[in-house]
């Protein structure tokens, strides 16, 4: 029920996903079942979605009468709307009735509800939101995208570990190269938290390649080589991502004024739109919770569902639990250059 | 003597600037005078610069045998190289022998030397570097660009005041609209420092229009309307600016792959290169110190010199002193909606 175009975009996205997924996968649509069923019927009469009628048997509905609005405060939404699609959907997973949860609803509420219902992995103090950041080379795992605005150095290290497992399991990167977003390559460049995190990351058992700068992000590489994971706090992460979101249209506007064809340009830049790449997983919770953009299209929802399935199939959650647990018990100061697993 | 292409670019930029400035202005070239004079002679034999021979009488040289390297640490450079072009050049201003200082040398050293030689205005605890940020609308005054990585809320308020005077005097904006870079429009969105700064800015006697987000930067406007000044700490500012620097070429690369003409695109995006807009003034010091990019072209140096002259002509420095002094003595908690001057 969440998202600017719900439930149409969500239900349509589920149909598109089932069409592409292994037949063993099924989807439970959680919310006001009468509305969902009607939406599904209407969609299947639409020539665009009629071909997906065969997927109907793999869709079921779960009743959740409350709806969390985009403007609701996370805390009050969770306490005041226990029968919302958000909470009912996450509880399915906690109860072993589902393997992952995908939503385009209120991000703050999804984060809080995921923490309450799924709990955090040992060794994680705050969950982080991952964004897959398109670059001139391979996409990079960028976190935190806005879940944590005031981070300590320890939390940046946790993000680095979460992002490393994500890069391995979800993007198939071996021994992922982790960079710390700062304002200069040298370890002594940065704010107080970044400088401390740099020191901690050197002995965190990760493939830490040092500080990276804003200019390295579009390149997907620093002077130390290609990057797989870039870590920063959620304040910087959110500012950079929202800036990124707006800069493509701005540049296209400038180029269109110079007489270049707008449609060609929009097509060429389409894969810059990270929201189309599917949802942003909330990493650190004990389970799978995929956060989709409020303005998600059916295609974006489909991609978010596929992200969830990849997370299930790769046992990412289990790997995160193991990696963070080891980190939590490893004596401080023990250096390791290889993978800790 | 500072900058990647010094002294050629610096001397050439001075010639270009004199050609465009009012004849009353003169420039003192500070550094190894033998090298400077030889560079000048060579340039004037070049067909590109020969037409500027008439400007030669408005150029003089001041001997400064030491050179601060781009890799020197600010503290050691200042203490160990008192006869560098940086320190000698700034002292001319402190001694009343010049009105402004422009350099493309070591940024950290210029910042530290400016603070030592020119001192700070009362009411300023740290100087800030301004960048003129090109947007889809009018350019905005963006600060801090990297001078201060760990800022308190008070310092963000100082930056807002410095930026406001800059927008008035240098860009001719009346009652400049000041935004605070954060991760949501609501006052309660942001990290701890930003939230506190939001409250302080509401009673700072400025035209504070609230929080702005990363996506508002390319637009030059938030939902509250057009922006003149955007304030953030130097860590976020530096990350955003370096990202901005790299994103244009990245997008051009993507579009070129789609078959669009690279040269046309580079031309269209040329005014996105803020380093070509001239130097970044170091605001808050008692005087005028313009920081140019190390890779400044003669055109960038020329523009930096013109920025310096505009600062002189508008009495910006005097206005900053007055604005900050008033702020420093105004009783805390007194609200004011208009300009404090």
mmCIF file with all atom_site columns, N, CA and C in Angstrom, chain B residues 119-151:
data_model
loop_
_atom_site.group_PDB
_atom_site.id
_atom_site.type_symbol
_atom_site.label_atom_id
_atom_site.label_alt_id
_atom_site.label_comp_id
_atom_site.label_asym_id
_atom_site.label_entity_id
_atom_site.label_seq_id
_atom_site.pdbx_PDB_ins_code
_atom_site.Cartn_x
_atom_site.Cartn_y
_atom_site.Cartn_z
_atom_site.occupancy
_atom_site.B_iso_or_equiv
_atom_site.pdbx_formal_charge
_atom_site.auth_seq_id
_atom_site.auth_comp_id
_atom_site.auth_asym_id
_atom_site.auth_atom_id
_atom_site.pdbx_PDB_model_num
ATOM 1  N N  . UNK B 1 119 ? 44.679 38.522 9.710   1.00 0.00 ? 119 UNK B N  1
ATOM 2  C CA . UNK B 1 119 ? 43.849 38.315 10.918  1.00 0.00 ? 119 UNK B CA 1
ATOM 3  C C  . UNK B 1 119 ? 42.384 38.101 10.517  1.00 0.00 ? 119 UNK B C  1
ATOM 4  N N  . UNK B 1 120 ? 41.604 37.654 11.500  1.00 0.00 ? 120 UNK B N  1
ATOM 5  C CA . UNK B 1 120 ? 40.177 37.428 11.260  1.00 0.00 ? 120 UNK B CA 1
ATOM 6  C C  . UNK B 1 120 ? 39.362 38.634 11.711  1.00 0.00 ? 120 UNK B C  1
ATOM 7  N N  . UNK B 1 121 ? 38.225 38.837 11.074  1.00 0.00 ? 121 UNK B N  1
ATOM 8  C CA . UNK B 1 121 ? 37.285 39.847 11.550  1.00 0.00 ? 121 UNK B CA 1
ATOM 9  C C  . UNK B 1 121 ? 36.737 39.420 12.904  1.00 0.00 ? 121 UNK B C  1
ATOM 10 N N  . UNK B 1 122 ? 36.396 40.396 13.745  1.00 0.00 ? 122 UNK B N  1
ATOM 11 C CA . UNK B 1 122 ? 35.719 40.081 15.011  1.00 0.00 ? 122 UNK B CA 1
ATOM 12 C C  . UNK B 1 122 ? 34.410 39.375 14.679  1.00 0.00 ? 122 UNK B C  1
ATOM 13 N N  . UNK B 1 123 ? 34.082 38.349 15.436  1.00 0.00 ? 123 UNK B N  1
ATOM 14 C CA . UNK B 1 123 ? 32.834 37.613 15.192  1.00 0.00 ? 123 UNK B CA 1
ATOM 15 C C  . UNK B 1 123 ? 33.014 36.417 14.281  1.00 0.00 ? 123 UNK B C  1
ATOM 16 N N  . UNK B 1 124 ? 34.251 36.241 13.755  1.00 0.00 ? 124 UNK B N  1
ATOM 17 C CA . UNK B 1 124 ? 34.531 35.099 12.883  1.00 0.00 ? 124 UNK B CA 1
ATOM 18 C C  . UNK B 1 124 ? 35.490 34.170 13.617  1.00 0.00 ? 124 UNK B C  1
ATOM 19 N N  . UNK B 1 125 ? 35.150 32.895 13.726  1.00 0.00 ? 125 UNK B N  1
ATOM 20 C CA . UNK B 1 125 ? 36.089 31.984 14.382  1.00 0.00 ? 125 UNK B CA 1
ATOM 21 C C  . UNK B 1 125 ? 36.929 31.206 13.381  1.00 0.00 ? 125 UNK B C  1
ATOM 22 N N  . UNK B 1 126 ? 36.409 31.016 12.149  1.00 0.00 ? 126 UNK B N  1
ATOM 23 C CA . UNK B 1 126 ? 37.183 30.355 11.094  1.00 0.00 ? 126 UNK B CA 1
ATOM 24 C C  . UNK B 1 126 ? 36.784 30.980 9.762   1.00 0.00 ? 126 UNK B C  1
ATOM 25 N N  . UNK B 1 127 ? 37.725 31.181 8.855   1.00 0.00 ? 127 UNK B N  1
ATOM 26 C CA . UNK B 1 127 ? 37.347 31.712 7.545   1.00 0.00 ? 127 UNK B CA 1
ATOM 27 C C  . UNK B 1 127 ? 36.736 30.597 6.694   1.00 0.00 ? 127 UNK B C  1
ATOM 28 N N  . UNK B 1 128 ? 35.996 30.967 5.683   1.00 0.00 ? 128 UNK B N  1
ATOM 29 C CA . UNK B 1 128 ? 35.362 29.991 4.801   1.00 0.00 ? 128 UNK B CA 1
ATOM 30 C C  . UNK B 1 128 ? 35.720 30.295 3.358   1.00 0.00 ? 128 UNK B C  1
ATOM 31 N N  . UNK B 1 129 ? 35.766 29.251 2.546   1.00 0.00 ? 129 UNK B N  1
ATOM 32 C CA . UNK B 1 129 ? 36.043 29.440 1.121   1.00 0.00 ? 129 UNK B CA 1
ATOM 33 C C  . UNK B 1 129 ? 34.721 29.410 0.359   1.00 0.00 ? 129 UNK B C  1
ATOM 34 N N  . UNK B 1 130 ? 34.522 30.418 -0.460  1.00 0.00 ? 130 UNK B N  1
ATOM 35 C CA . UNK B 1 130 ? 33.297 30.545 -1.255  1.00 0.00 ? 130 UNK B CA 1
ATOM 36 C C  . UNK B 1 130 ? 33.507 29.949 -2.645  1.00 0.00 ? 130 UNK B C  1
ATOM 37 N N  . UNK B 1 131 ? 32.518 29.243 -3.138  1.00 0.00 ? 131 UNK B N  1
ATOM 38 C CA . UNK B 1 131 ? 32.510 28.849 -4.542  1.00 0.00 ? 131 UNK B CA 1
ATOM 39 C C  . UNK B 1 131 ? 31.236 29.381 -5.185  1.00 0.00 ? 131 UNK B C  1
ATOM 40 N N  . UNK B 1 132 ? 31.381 29.897 -6.379  1.00 0.00 ? 132 UNK B N  1
ATOM 41 C CA . UNK B 1 132 ? 30.202 30.331 -7.130  1.00 0.00 ? 132 UNK B CA 1
ATOM 42 C C  . UNK B 1 132 ? 29.718 29.106 -7.893  1.00 0.00 ? 132 UNK B C  1
ATOM 43 N N  . UNK B 1 133 ? 28.549 28.666 -7.553  1.00 0.00 ? 133 UNK B N  1
ATOM 44 C CA . UNK B 1 133 ? 28.027 27.378 -7.982  1.00 0.00 ? 133 UNK B CA 1
ATOM 45 C C  . UNK B 1 133 ? 27.053 27.595 -9.142  1.00 0.00 ? 133 UNK B C  1
ATOM 46 N N  . UNK B 1 134 ? 27.403 27.136 -10.348 1.00 0.00 ? 134 UNK B N  1
ATOM 47 C CA . UNK B 1 134 ? 26.491 27.336 -11.484 1.00 0.00 ? 134 UNK B CA 1
ATOM 48 C C  . UNK B 1 134 ? 25.230 26.483 -11.310 1.00 0.00 ? 134 UNK B C  1
ATOM 49 N N  . UNK B 1 135 ? 24.075 27.041 -11.583 1.00 0.00 ? 135 UNK B N  1
ATOM 50 C CA . UNK B 1 135 ? 22.819 26.299 -11.482 1.00 0.00 ? 135 UNK B CA 1
ATOM 51 C C  . UNK B 1 135 ? 21.972 26.564 -12.723 1.00 0.00 ? 135 UNK B C  1
ATOM 52 N N  . UNK B 1 136 ? 20.827 25.921 -12.776 1.00 0.00 ? 136 UNK B N  1
ATOM 53 C CA . UNK B 1 136 ? 19.917 26.126 -13.902 1.00 0.00 ? 136 UNK B CA 1
ATOM 54 C C  . UNK B 1 136 ? 19.357 27.553 -13.903 1.00 0.00 ? 136 UNK B C  1
ATOM 55 N N  . UNK B 1 137 ? 19.349 28.214 -12.734 1.00 0.00 ? 137 UNK B N  1
ATOM 56 C CA . UNK B 1 137 ? 18.930 29.610 -12.641 1.00 0.00 ? 137 UNK B CA 1
ATOM 57 C C  . UNK B 1 137 ? 20.185 30.446 -12.469 1.00 0.00 ? 137 UNK B C  1
ATOM 58 N N  . UNK B 1 138 ? 20.149 31.359 -11.504 1.00 0.00 ? 138 UNK B N  1
ATOM 59 C CA . UNK B 1 138 ? 21.305 32.202 -11.207 1.00 0.00 ? 138 UNK B CA 1
ATOM 60 C C  . UNK B 1 138 ? 22.364 31.379 -10.456 1.00 0.00 ? 138 UNK B C  1
ATOM 61 N N  . UNK B 1 139 ? 23.649 31.777 -10.550 1.00 0.00 ? 139 UNK B N  1
ATOM 62 C CA . UNK B 1 139 ? 24.665 31.091 -9.742  1.00 0.00 ? 139 UNK B CA 1
ATOM 63 C C  . UNK B 1 139 ? 24.408 31.325 -8.252  1.00 0.00 ? 139 UNK B C  1
ATOM 64 N N  . UNK B 1 140 ? 24.782 30.371 -7.421  1.00 0.00 ? 140 UNK B N  1
ATOM 65 C CA . UNK B 1 140 ? 24.613 30.572 -5.987  1.00 0.00 ? 140 UNK B CA 1
ATOM 66 C C  . UNK B 1 140 ? 25.967 30.623 -5.283  1.00 0.00 ? 140 UNK B C  1
ATOM 67 N N  . UNK B 1 141 ? 25.972 31.322 -4.160  1.00 0.00 ? 141 UNK B N  1
ATOM 68 C CA . UNK B 1 141 ? 27.159 31.437 -3.316  1.00 0.00 ? 141 UNK B CA 1
ATOM 69 C C  . UNK B 1 141 ? 27.167 30.216 -2.408  1.00 0.00 ? 141 UNK B C  1
ATOM 70 N N  . UNK B 1 142 ? 28.167 29.364 -2.576  1.00 0.00 ? 142 UNK B N  1
ATOM 71 C CA . UNK B 1 142 ? 28.212 28.080 -1.870  1.00 0.00 ? 142 UNK B CA 1
ATOM 72 C C  . UNK B 1 142 ? 29.400 28.091 -0.927  1.00 0.00 ? 142 UNK B C  1
ATOM 73 N N  . UNK B 1 143 ? 29.155 27.931 0.355   1.00 0.00 ? 143 UNK B N  1
ATOM 74 C CA . UNK B 1 143 ? 30.260 27.889 1.310   1.00 0.00 ? 143 UNK B CA 1
ATOM 75 C C  . UNK B 1 143 ? 29.875 27.065 2.534   1.00 0.00 ? 143 UNK B C  1
ATOM 76 N N  . UNK B 1 144 ? 30.792 26.391 3.175   1.00 0.00 ? 144 UNK B N  1
ATOM 77 C CA . UNK B 1 144 ? 32.229 26.406 2.986   1.00 0.00 ? 144 UNK B CA 1
ATOM 78 C C  . UNK B 1 144 ? 32.627 25.312 1.993   1.00 0.00 ? 144 UNK B C  1
ATOM 79 N N  . UNK B 1 145 ? 33.602 25.601 1.156   1.00 0.00 ? 145 UNK B N  1
ATOM 80 C CA . UNK B 1 145 ? 34.013 24.662 0.120   1.00 0.00 ? 145 UNK B CA 1
ATOM 81 C C  . UNK B 1 145 ? 35.120 23.734 0.558   1.00 0.00 ? 145 UNK B C  1
ATOM 82 N N  . UNK B 1 146 ? 35.539 23.794 1.814   1.00 0.00 ? 146 UNK B N  1
ATOM 83 C CA . UNK B 1 146 ? 36.552 22.841 2.226   1.00 0.00 ? 146 UNK B CA 1
ATOM 84 C C  . UNK B 1 146 ? 37.551 23.369 3.232   1.00 0.00 ? 146 UNK B C  1
ATOM 85 N N  . UNK B 1 147 ? 37.361 24.603 3.697   1.00 0.00 ? 147 UNK B N  1
ATOM 86 C CA . UNK B 1 147 ? 38.312 25.145 4.661   1.00 0.00 ? 147 UNK B CA 1
ATOM 87 C C  . UNK B 1 147 ? 38.091 24.552 6.051   1.00 0.00 ? 147 UNK B C  1
ATOM 88 N N  . UNK B 1 148 ? 36.839 24.227 6.382   1.00 0.00 ? 148 UNK B N  1
ATOM 89 C CA . UNK B 1 148 ? 36.495 23.778 7.736   1.00 0.00 ? 148 UNK B CA 1
ATOM 90 C C  . UNK B 1 148 ? 35.752 22.459 7.701   1.00 0.00 ? 148 UNK B C  1
ATOM 91 N N  . UNK B 1 149 ? 36.397 21.394 8.160   1.00 0.00 ? 149 UNK B N  1
ATOM 92 C CA . UNK B 1 149 ? 35.751 20.092 8.060   1.00 0.00 ? 149 UNK B CA 1
ATOM 93 C C  . UNK B 1 149 ? 34.874 19.763 9.256   1.00 0.00 ? 149 UNK B C  1
ATOM 94 N N  . UNK B 1 150 ? 35.193 20.287 10.416  1.00 0.00 ? 150 UNK B N  1
ATOM 95 C CA . UNK B 1 150 ? 34.351 20.038 11.590  1.00 0.00 ? 150 UNK B CA 1
ATOM 96 C C  . UNK B 1 150 ? 33.816 21.376 12.077  1.00 0.00 ? 150 UNK B C  1
ATOM 97 N N  . UNK B 1 151 ? 32.554 21.658 11.740  1.00 0.00 ? 151 UNK B N  1
ATOM 98 C CA . UNK B 1 151 ? 31.982 22.962 12.061  1.00 0.00 ? 151 UNK B CA 1
ATOM 99 C C  . UNK B 1 151 ? 30.946 22.846 13.156  1.00 0.00 ? 151 UNK B C  1
#
